[in-house]
Coordinates of C-alpha atoms and ligand atoms in Angstrom, one line a residue:
M20 CA 10.1 0.2 -30.7
I21 CA 9.5 2.9 -28.0
E22 CA 12.3 2.8 -25.6
P23 CA 11.7 4.0 -22.1
G24 CA 13.7 7.1 -21.2
G25 CA 14.1 6.4 -17.6
Y26 CA 12.0 7.4 -14.6
V27 CA 11.8 11.1 -13.6
R28 CA 13.1 9.9 -10.2
D29 CA 16.4 8.8 -11.9
I30 CA 16.6 12.0 -14.0
F31 CA 16.8 14.0 -10.7
L32 CA 20.0 12.1 -9.9
K33 CA 21.8 13.0 -13.1
P34 CA 24.4 15.8 -13.5
V35 CA 23.6 19.1 -15.0
G36 CA 24.6 19.1 -18.7
D37 CA 23.3 15.5 -19.4
S38 CA 21.0 15.0 -22.3
V39 CA 17.9 13.2 -21.1
T40 CA 14.5 12.0 -22.3
A41 CA 11.5 12.1 -19.9
H42 CA 8.1 10.6 -20.2
G43 CA 5.1 11.6 -18.2
W44 CA 1.8 13.4 -17.8
V45 CA 1.4 17.2 -17.6
K46 CA 0.3 18.3 -14.2
T47 CA 0.3 22.0 -14.9
R48 CA 1.6 24.4 -17.5
R49 CA 2.3 28.1 -17.0
D50 CA 3.4 30.6 -19.7
S51 CA 5.2 33.8 -19.0
K52 CA 7.0 36.2 -21.4
G53 CA 7.4 33.7 -24.1
V54 CA 8.7 31.0 -21.8
S55 CA 6.6 28.0 -20.8
F56 CA 7.0 25.9 -17.6
I57 CA 5.5 22.4 -17.6
Q58 CA 5.3 20.3 -14.5
L59 CA 5.7 16.7 -15.7
S60 CA 5.0 13.6 -13.5
D61 CA 5.5 9.9 -14.2
G62 CA 4.5 8.9 -10.7
S63 CA 7.9 7.6 -9.8
T64 CA 8.5 10.3 -7.2
F65 CA 6.7 13.1 -5.4
A66 CA 8.5 15.9 -7.2
D67 CA 7.5 16.9 -10.7
L68 CA 10.1 17.4 -13.4
Q69 CA 10.0 21.1 -14.5
I70 CA 10.3 21.4 -18.2
V71 CA 11.4 24.8 -19.5
V72 CA 10.4 25.7 -23.1
E73 CA 12.2 28.8 -24.3
A74 CA 10.7 31.1 -26.9
G75 CA 11.1 29.4 -30.3
A76 CA 12.5 26.1 -29.0
I77 CA 9.3 24.1 -29.8
L78 CA 6.8 24.6 -32.6
D79 CA 3.6 26.4 -31.5
E80 CA 1.4 23.6 -33.0
V81 CA 3.2 21.1 -30.7
L82 CA 3.0 23.3 -27.6
A83 CA -0.7 23.7 -28.2
G84 CA -1.2 20.1 -27.3
V85 CA 0.7 20.4 -24.0
T86 CA -2.2 20.8 -21.6
T87 CA -3.0 19.4 -18.2
G88 CA -3.4 15.6 -18.4
A89 CA -1.6 15.2 -21.8
S90 CA 1.2 12.6 -22.1
L91 CA 4.5 13.7 -23.4
R92 CA 8.0 12.6 -24.4
V93 CA 10.5 15.4 -23.8
S94 CA 14.2 15.4 -24.7
G95 CA 16.7 18.1 -23.8
E96 CA 19.4 19.2 -21.5
L97 CA 19.4 19.1 -17.8
V98 CA 20.2 22.5 -16.4
A99 CA 20.5 24.0 -12.9
S100 CA 17.1 25.5 -11.9
P101 CA 17.1 29.1 -10.8
G102 CA 13.6 28.7 -9.4
A103 CA 12.9 27.5 -5.8
G104 CA 11.7 24.0 -5.3
Q105 CA 13.9 22.0 -7.6
A106 CA 17.7 21.7 -8.2
V107 CA 17.5 20.8 -11.9
E108 CA 15.0 21.3 -14.7
L109 CA 14.9 20.1 -18.3
K110 CA 15.4 22.6 -21.1
A111 CA 13.3 21.1 -23.9
S112 CA 14.7 20.7 -27.4
L113 CA 12.1 18.2 -28.5
I114 CA 8.6 17.6 -27.3
E115 CA 6.3 14.9 -28.6
V116 CA 2.7 15.0 -27.5
I117 CA 1.8 11.3 -27.2
G118 CA -1.8 11.6 -26.0
T119 CA -3.7 14.9 -25.9
A120 CA -6.2 15.7 -23.1
D121 CA -9.1 17.9 -23.8
T122 CA -8.8 20.8 -21.3
A123 CA -12.5 21.5 -21.5
T124 CA -13.3 18.2 -19.9
Y125 CA -10.2 16.9 -18.1
P126 CA -11.5 16.6 -14.5
L127 CA -8.3 17.3 -12.5
Q128 CA -7.7 21.0 -12.4
K129 CA -5.1 22.9 -10.4
K130 CA -7.5 23.9 -7.7
G131 CA -7.9 21.4 -4.9
H132 CA -10.6 18.8 -5.2
T133 CA -12.5 17.1 -2.4
M134 CA -11.7 13.5 -1.6
E135 CA -15.3 12.6 -2.5
F136 CA -15.0 14.2 -5.9
L137 CA -11.7 12.4 -6.5
R138 CA -13.2 9.0 -5.5
E139 CA -15.7 9.4 -8.4
K140 CA -12.7 9.9 -10.7
A141 CA -10.7 6.9 -9.4
H142 CA -9.4 6.3 -12.9
L143 CA -7.5 9.6 -12.8
R144 CA -7.0 10.4 -9.1
S145 CA -3.7 8.5 -9.0
R146 CA -2.2 11.3 -11.0
S147 CA -2.8 13.8 -8.2
N148 CA -0.2 14.7 -5.6
T149 CA -2.1 13.2 -2.8
F150 CA -2.9 9.8 -4.4
G151 CA 0.6 9.6 -6.0
A152 CA 2.0 9.8 -2.5
V153 CA -0.6 7.4 -1.0
F154 CA 0.1 4.7 -3.6
R155 CA 3.9 5.0 -3.5
V156 CA 3.7 4.6 0.3
R157 CA 1.4 1.6 -0.1
S158 CA 3.8 -0.1 -2.4
A159 CA 6.8 0.6 -0.2
L160 CA 4.9 -0.6 2.9
S161 CA 3.9 -3.9 1.1
F162 CA 7.6 -4.5 0.2
A163 CA 8.7 -3.8 3.7
I164 CA 6.2 -6.3 5.1
H165 CA 7.4 -9.1 2.8
Q166 CA 11.0 -8.2 3.5
F167 CA 10.5 -8.3 7.3
F168 CA 9.1 -11.8 7.2
Q169 CA 11.3 -13.2 4.4
E170 CA 14.5 -12.0 6.2
R171 CA 13.3 -14.0 9.2
G172 CA 12.7 -17.1 7.2
F173 CA 8.9 -17.0 7.3
L174 CA 7.1 -18.9 4.6
N175 CA 4.6 -16.8 2.6
V176 CA 1.4 -18.9 2.3
H177 CA -1.5 -18.1 0.0
T178 CA -4.6 -19.0 1.9
P179 CA -7.8 -19.5 -0.1
L180 CA -10.2 -16.7 -0.9
I181 CA -13.2 -19.0 -1.3
T182 CA -14.2 -21.0 1.7
T183 CA -16.9 -23.5 2.5
S184 CA -16.3 -23.3 6.2
D185 CA -18.7 -21.0 8.0
A186 CA -16.3 -21.0 10.8
E187 CA -14.1 -18.0 10.7
G188 CA -16.7 -15.9 12.6
A189 CA -14.9 -12.6 12.1
G190 CA -17.7 -10.8 10.3
A191 CA -20.5 -11.1 7.8
M192 CA -19.5 -13.0 4.7
F193 CA -20.2 -12.6 1.0
G194 CA -21.8 -15.7 -0.6
V195 CA -20.2 -17.3 -3.6
S196 CA -22.6 -19.2 -5.9
T197 CA -23.3 -20.0 -9.5
L198 CA -27.0 -20.9 -8.8
D199 CA -29.5 -19.0 -10.8
L200 CA -31.0 -16.4 -8.5
L201 CA -34.2 -16.4 -10.5
N202 CA -34.6 -20.2 -10.2
L203 CA -33.1 -21.5 -7.0
P204 CA -33.2 -25.2 -6.4
R205 CA -35.1 -26.0 -3.2
T206 CA -34.9 -28.9 -0.8
E207 CA -38.2 -30.6 0.3
A208 CA -38.2 -28.4 3.3
G209 CA -38.1 -25.3 1.1
Q210 CA -34.5 -24.4 1.9
I211 CA -32.0 -23.5 -0.9
D212 CA -30.4 -26.7 -2.1
Y213 CA -26.7 -26.0 -2.2
T214 CA -25.8 -29.5 -3.2
S215 CA -26.3 -28.5 -6.8
D216 CA -24.2 -25.3 -6.4
F217 CA -20.7 -25.1 -7.8
F218 CA -18.9 -26.4 -4.7
G219 CA -21.7 -28.8 -3.7
K220 CA -22.3 -26.8 -0.5
R221 CA -22.6 -23.2 0.6
A222 CA -19.5 -21.1 -0.1
H223 CA -18.2 -17.7 0.9
L224 CA -15.4 -15.2 0.4
T225 CA -12.9 -15.5 3.3
V226 CA -12.9 -13.0 6.2
S227 CA -9.5 -14.2 7.5
G228 CA -6.7 -16.6 6.5
Q229 CA -5.7 -17.3 10.1
L230 CA -7.2 -20.8 10.5
E231 CA -5.5 -22.1 7.4
A232 CA -2.3 -20.2 8.3
E233 CA -2.3 -22.3 11.5
I234 CA -2.2 -25.4 9.4
F235 CA 0.9 -24.2 7.6
A236 CA 2.6 -23.0 10.8
L237 CA 2.3 -26.5 12.1
A238 CA 4.3 -27.7 9.1
F239 CA 6.6 -24.8 8.2
T240 CA 7.1 -23.3 11.7
N241 CA 6.8 -19.6 10.8
V242 CA 4.5 -18.4 8.1
Y243 CA 2.6 -15.3 7.0
T244 CA -0.3 -14.5 4.7
F245 CA -0.7 -11.3 2.8
G246 CA -3.8 -11.2 0.8
P247 CA -7.3 -9.8 0.2
T248 CA -10.1 -10.3 2.8
F249 CA -13.8 -9.7 2.4
R250 CA -16.4 -8.6 4.9
A251 CA -19.9 -7.8 4.0
E252 CA -20.2 -5.3 6.8
N253 CA -22.9 -2.8 6.0
S254 CA -21.3 -0.3 8.3
N255 CA -20.3 2.5 6.0
T256 CA -17.6 3.9 8.3
P257 CA -14.4 5.7 7.3
R258 CA -12.5 2.7 8.7
H259 CA -14.2 -0.3 7.0
L260 CA -14.0 -1.7 3.5
A261 CA -15.8 -4.7 2.0
E262 CA -12.5 -5.8 0.4
F263 CA -9.2 -5.1 2.2
W264 CA -5.8 -6.6 2.5
M265 CA -4.6 -8.3 5.6
I266 CA -1.2 -9.6 6.9
E267 CA -1.4 -12.6 9.3
P268 CA 1.9 -14.1 10.6
E269 CA 1.6 -17.4 12.5
M270 CA 4.4 -18.9 14.5
A271 CA 4.7 -22.4 15.9
F272 CA 6.7 -23.0 19.1
C273 CA 5.8 -19.4 20.2
D274 CA 3.9 -18.0 23.1
L275 CA 2.2 -14.6 23.7
D276 CA 5.5 -13.0 24.8
G277 CA 7.2 -14.1 21.6
N278 CA 4.2 -12.8 19.7
R279 CA 4.4 -9.5 21.4
A280 CA 8.1 -9.1 20.7
L281 CA 7.6 -9.9 17.1
A282 CA 4.7 -7.5 16.7
E283 CA 6.9 -4.7 18.1
Q284 CA 9.8 -5.5 15.9
F285 CA 7.5 -5.7 12.9
L286 CA 5.9 -2.3 13.4
K287 CA 9.2 -0.7 14.0
A288 CA 10.8 -2.2 10.9
I289 CA 8.0 -1.4 8.5
I290 CA 7.6 2.1 9.8
S291 CA 11.4 2.7 9.6
H292 CA 11.4 1.4 6.0
V293 CA 8.7 3.9 5.0
L294 CA 10.4 6.7 6.9
N295 CA 13.6 6.0 5.0
H296 CA 12.2 5.3 1.6
C297 CA 9.2 7.7 1.3
E298 CA 10.7 10.9 2.7
A299 CA 9.1 13.3 0.2
D300 CA 5.7 11.6 0.4
L301 CA 5.6 11.6 4.2
A302 CA 6.8 15.3 4.3
F303 CA 3.8 16.1 2.1
F304 CA 1.4 14.3 4.5
N305 CA 3.0 15.9 7.5
Q306 CA 2.6 19.3 5.9
R307 CA -0.8 19.0 4.3
V308 CA -2.7 16.4 6.3
D309 CA -1.6 16.1 9.9
N310 CA 1.5 17.7 11.4
T311 CA 2.0 15.0 14.0
I312 CA 2.6 12.2 11.5
L313 CA 6.4 12.3 11.4
S314 CA 6.8 12.7 15.1
T315 CA 4.4 9.8 16.0
L316 CA 6.0 7.6 13.4
E317 CA 9.5 8.3 14.6
Q318 CA 8.3 7.6 18.1
V319 CA 6.8 4.2 17.2
A320 CA 10.0 3.3 15.3
T321 CA 12.3 4.0 18.3
A322 CA 10.4 3.9 21.6
D323 CA 10.2 0.7 23.6
F324 CA 6.5 -0.4 23.7
E325 CA 4.8 -0.5 27.1
H326 CA 3.1 -3.7 28.2
V327 CA 0.1 -3.9 30.5
T328 CA -2.5 -6.5 31.1
Y329 CA -6.2 -5.8 30.4
T330 CA -6.8 -5.8 34.1
E331 CA -4.1 -3.2 34.7
A332 CA -5.4 -1.1 31.9
V333 CA -8.9 -1.1 33.3
S334 CA -7.6 0.0 36.7
I335 CA -5.6 2.8 35.1
L336 CA -8.7 4.0 33.2
E337 CA -10.9 3.7 36.3
K338 CA -8.5 6.0 38.2
A339 CA -8.2 8.4 35.3
G340 CA -10.9 10.7 36.7
R341 CA -12.2 11.2 33.2
A342 CA -15.8 10.9 32.0
F343 CA -15.4 8.6 29.1
E344 CA -18.3 8.2 26.7
F345 CA -18.2 4.4 27.1
P346 CA -18.1 3.3 30.7
V347 CA -15.0 1.4 31.9
F348 CA -15.4 -1.8 34.0
W349 CA -13.8 -5.2 34.1
G350 CA -15.4 -7.2 31.3
A351 CA -16.1 -4.4 28.9
D352 CA -14.2 -4.1 25.7
L353 CA -11.8 -1.2 25.4
Q354 CA -13.1 1.6 23.1
S355 CA -10.8 3.8 21.0
E356 CA -11.2 6.7 23.5
H357 CA -9.8 4.3 26.2
E358 CA -7.0 3.1 23.9
R359 CA -6.0 6.6 23.0
Y360 CA -6.0 7.7 26.7
L361 CA -3.5 4.8 27.5
T362 CA -1.2 5.6 24.6
E363 CA -1.4 9.4 24.5
E364 CA -1.8 10.4 28.1
T365 CA -0.7 7.6 30.4
F366 CA 2.3 6.1 28.6
K367 CA 2.8 8.6 25.7
K368 CA 4.0 5.7 23.5
P369 CA 2.7 2.4 22.0
V370 CA 1.1 0.0 24.4
I371 CA 0.5 -3.7 24.2
V372 CA -2.5 -4.8 26.2
T373 CA -2.7 -8.6 26.9
D374 CA -4.9 -11.1 28.7
Y375 CA -8.4 -9.9 27.9
P376 CA -11.6 -11.4 29.4
Q377 CA -12.5 -14.6 27.6
E378 CA -16.1 -13.4 26.9
I379 CA -15.0 -10.6 24.6
K380 CA -12.5 -12.5 22.5
A381 CA -12.5 -15.2 19.9
F382 CA -12.8 -18.9 20.7
Y383 CA -9.4 -19.9 19.4
M384 CA -7.4 -17.8 22.0
R385 CA -5.6 -19.7 24.7
R386 CA -7.4 -19.8 28.0
N387 CA -5.3 -18.7 31.0
D388 CA -5.2 -20.6 34.3
D389 CA -7.5 -18.1 35.9
E390 CA -10.2 -19.5 33.5
K391 CA -11.4 -15.9 33.1
T392 CA -8.9 -14.4 30.7
V393 CA -7.3 -15.5 27.4
R394 CA -3.9 -14.9 25.9
A395 CA -5.0 -12.1 23.6
M396 CA -3.0 -9.0 22.7
D397 CA -3.9 -5.7 21.1
V398 CA -1.2 -3.3 20.0
L399 CA -2.3 0.3 20.6
A400 CA -0.6 3.2 19.0
P401 CA -0.9 7.0 19.7
R402 CA -3.3 8.8 17.4
I403 CA -5.3 5.8 16.3
G404 CA -5.7 3.2 19.0
E405 CA -5.7 -0.5 18.0
I406 CA -3.5 -1.3 15.1
I407 CA -2.7 -5.0 15.6
G408 CA -4.8 -7.8 17.2
G409 CA -3.4 -11.2 18.0
S410 CA -3.2 -14.1 20.4
Q411 CA -1.6 -17.3 21.5
R412 CA -3.8 -20.0 20.1
E413 CA -5.5 -22.7 22.2
E414 CA -3.4 -25.8 21.5
R415 CA -5.1 -28.1 23.9
H416 CA -7.6 -30.3 22.2
D417 CA -10.1 -30.7 25.1
V418 CA -10.0 -27.0 26.1
L419 CA -10.5 -26.0 22.5
R420 CA -13.4 -28.3 22.1
D421 CA -15.0 -26.9 25.2
K422 CA -14.5 -23.3 24.0
I423 CA -16.1 -24.0 20.6
T424 CA -19.1 -25.6 22.3
A425 CA -19.3 -22.9 25.0
Q426 CA -19.5 -20.2 22.2
G427 CA -22.4 -22.1 20.6
L428 CA -20.3 -22.9 17.4
P429 CA -20.8 -26.1 15.4
L430 CA -18.1 -28.6 16.4
E431 CA -18.3 -30.5 13.1
E432 CA -17.2 -27.4 11.1
Y433 CA -14.0 -27.3 13.0
W434 CA -13.0 -31.0 12.6
W435 CA -9.7 -30.2 10.9
Y436 CA -8.8 -27.4 13.2
L437 CA -9.4 -29.7 16.2
E438 CA -7.4 -32.5 14.5
L439 CA -4.3 -30.2 14.4
R440 CA -4.5 -30.4 18.2
K441 CA -4.3 -34.2 18.1
Y442 CA -1.3 -34.6 15.9
G443 CA 1.8 -32.9 17.1
S444 CA 0.1 -29.9 18.7
V445 CA 2.5 -27.1 19.8
P446 CA 2.1 -23.7 21.4
H447 CA 1.6 -21.2 18.6
A448 CA 0.6 -17.6 18.2
G449 CA 0.0 -15.0 15.6
F450 CA -1.5 -11.6 14.8
G451 CA -3.3 -9.7 12.1
L452 CA -2.7 -6.3 10.6
G453 CA -5.1 -4.6 8.2
L454 CA -2.9 -3.0 5.5
E455 CA -5.3 -0.1 4.9
R456 CA -5.6 0.7 8.6
M457 CA -1.8 0.9 8.7
L458 CA -1.7 3.1 5.7
M459 CA -4.2 5.5 7.3
Y460 CA -1.9 5.6 10.3
I461 CA 1.1 6.3 8.2
T462 CA -0.4 8.9 5.8
G463 CA -3.0 10.5 8.1
M464 CA -5.6 10.0 5.5
K465 CA -9.0 10.2 7.2
N466 CA -11.0 7.8 5.0
I467 CA -10.0 4.2 4.3
R468 CA -11.5 4.6 0.8
D469 CA -8.6 6.9 0.0
V470 CA -5.7 4.4 0.7
I471 CA -6.9 1.6 -1.6
P472 CA -6.8 2.0 -5.4
F473 CA -10.5 1.1 -6.0
P474 CA -12.5 0.9 -2.8
R475 CA -15.4 -1.5 -2.4
T476 CA -18.1 -0.3 0.1
P477 CA -21.8 -0.8 0.4
G478 CA -23.5 0.4 -2.8
D479 CA -20.2 1.0 -4.6
A480 CA -17.9 -1.2 -6.7
E481 CA -17.2 1.1 -9.6
F482 CA -14.0 0.7 -11.6
Ligands
ATP5 P1 -13.1 -3.5 13.8 O1 -13.4 -3.6 15.2 O2 -12.4 -2.3 13.4 O3 -14.3 -3.9 12.9 P2 -12.2 -6.2 13.8 O4 -12.1 -6.5 15.3 O5 -13.4 -6.7 13.1 O6 -12.0 -4.6 13.5 P3 -10.2 -8.2 13.1 O7 -11.3 -9.2 12.9 O8 -9.4 -8.3 14.3 O9 -10.9 -6.7 13.1 O10 -9.4 -8.1 11.8 C1 -8.0 -7.8 11.8 C2 -7.6 -6.4 11.2 O11 -8.2 -6.2 10.0 C3 -8.1 -5.3 12.1 O12 -7.2 -4.9 13.1 C4 -8.2 -4.2 11.1 O13 -6.9 -3.6 10.9 C5 -8.6 -4.9 9.8 N1 -10.0 -4.8 9.4 C6 -11.0 -5.4 10.0 N2 -12.2 -5.2 9.4 C7 -11.8 -4.3 8.4 C8 -12.6 -3.7 7.3 N3 -13.9 -3.9 7.1 N4 -11.9 -2.9 6.4 C9 -10.6 -2.7 6.6 N5 -9.8 -3.3 7.5 C10 -10.4 -4.1 8.4
MG6 MG1 -15.2 -5.7 12.6

């Protein structure tokens, strides 16, 4: 039996003089005057454990295997560290090299690597400082999201990943089929005959769990989804993935104001959690990636969010006396330059914009009495622009049917969605947050491929 010796994170909490055993991977090794210093990491915390090997303490044959990338078990005594950067270090009395790493070929060297290079080494990049910090924050953020909803009694619902409804309309979809691509069955008219496909009809990977979440909200009152989402967008931007994770709360007996209040509490709570639990990781991002990270996060966690309607926002932008790249006029969607102007220059804090023109928003958003705008909301944050999109849903059967037809969508696809409005319909609302977009905001990482363990993008699904 190999017993775990405890996380490095826990070793840092132990008193000087304790005998401890640590496991981990060698980040670097430095030799000077017969003494060796090894930086050991097990990923449990940002700081590496410094191992000191005094002359003669460990056999030379063993020390020869202690190279960058090798895995070790080290036992010894915890001593106060004279060096800057750590309070304690481990004076080794026993080192066991568990797995060697060939220094000639190990790809992660002390010198900095580009993000592009590290993406090609996604099986090893998690051992680097940057990716260690990214994935610890990702884990803490996911926990905070579940905690926020669970504490408020929300039911976590697992909406399906495979769907035969063509109806979600949020983006290009990936097909799911077991048909033989080299020998496709055809109808008499020459179309592909999906009746002999696995599901008996055309199937896709989901682009959103919202419509199914609405079904559950109309039974469990408050629910949330937290799962993978797929979009076959051939857009190759630093903000889009083909596979990403989305959080979608949905609340019955709730209107747009309630939705807005919840979104504000939600962002504050999850950001506060990360500020309180990932201090060393965030300090690293603030120092190495973007020195406004901590100040903007603290601001979002504490400032009251501003609220303006779309119409008010447009009038602020028209009066800005600024030549925007995209023109501003009532009816045009807000671009990120406009969103950043509102959050960074006008209000200097997060802003929630509501009541957008019906034409630029999805069919399921509740129509206002002016018949021109819908109960949509976007939460805008300084430094990034839109971070959450949501709405109060159209709960009136006839209005919803009109809106589906008006947008040229096939009514029959929405039969169950419409039926929810026939049996105990209630005002309800919800929003969506892309986990990776939130992580980009929190860490300052510039490319969405670097905040998910194994990114899927056009032309790339390695690992
Ligand atoms: P965008 O305009 O950036 O393409 P969207 O309007 O298509 O976003 P929604 O359909 O509102 O986005 O999806 C909800 C959330 O999912 C977005 O706010 C964003 O955080 C995230 N998101 C959307 N598409 C992607 C993607 N391809 N990769 C990663 N996250 C995404
Ligand atoms: Mg999109």
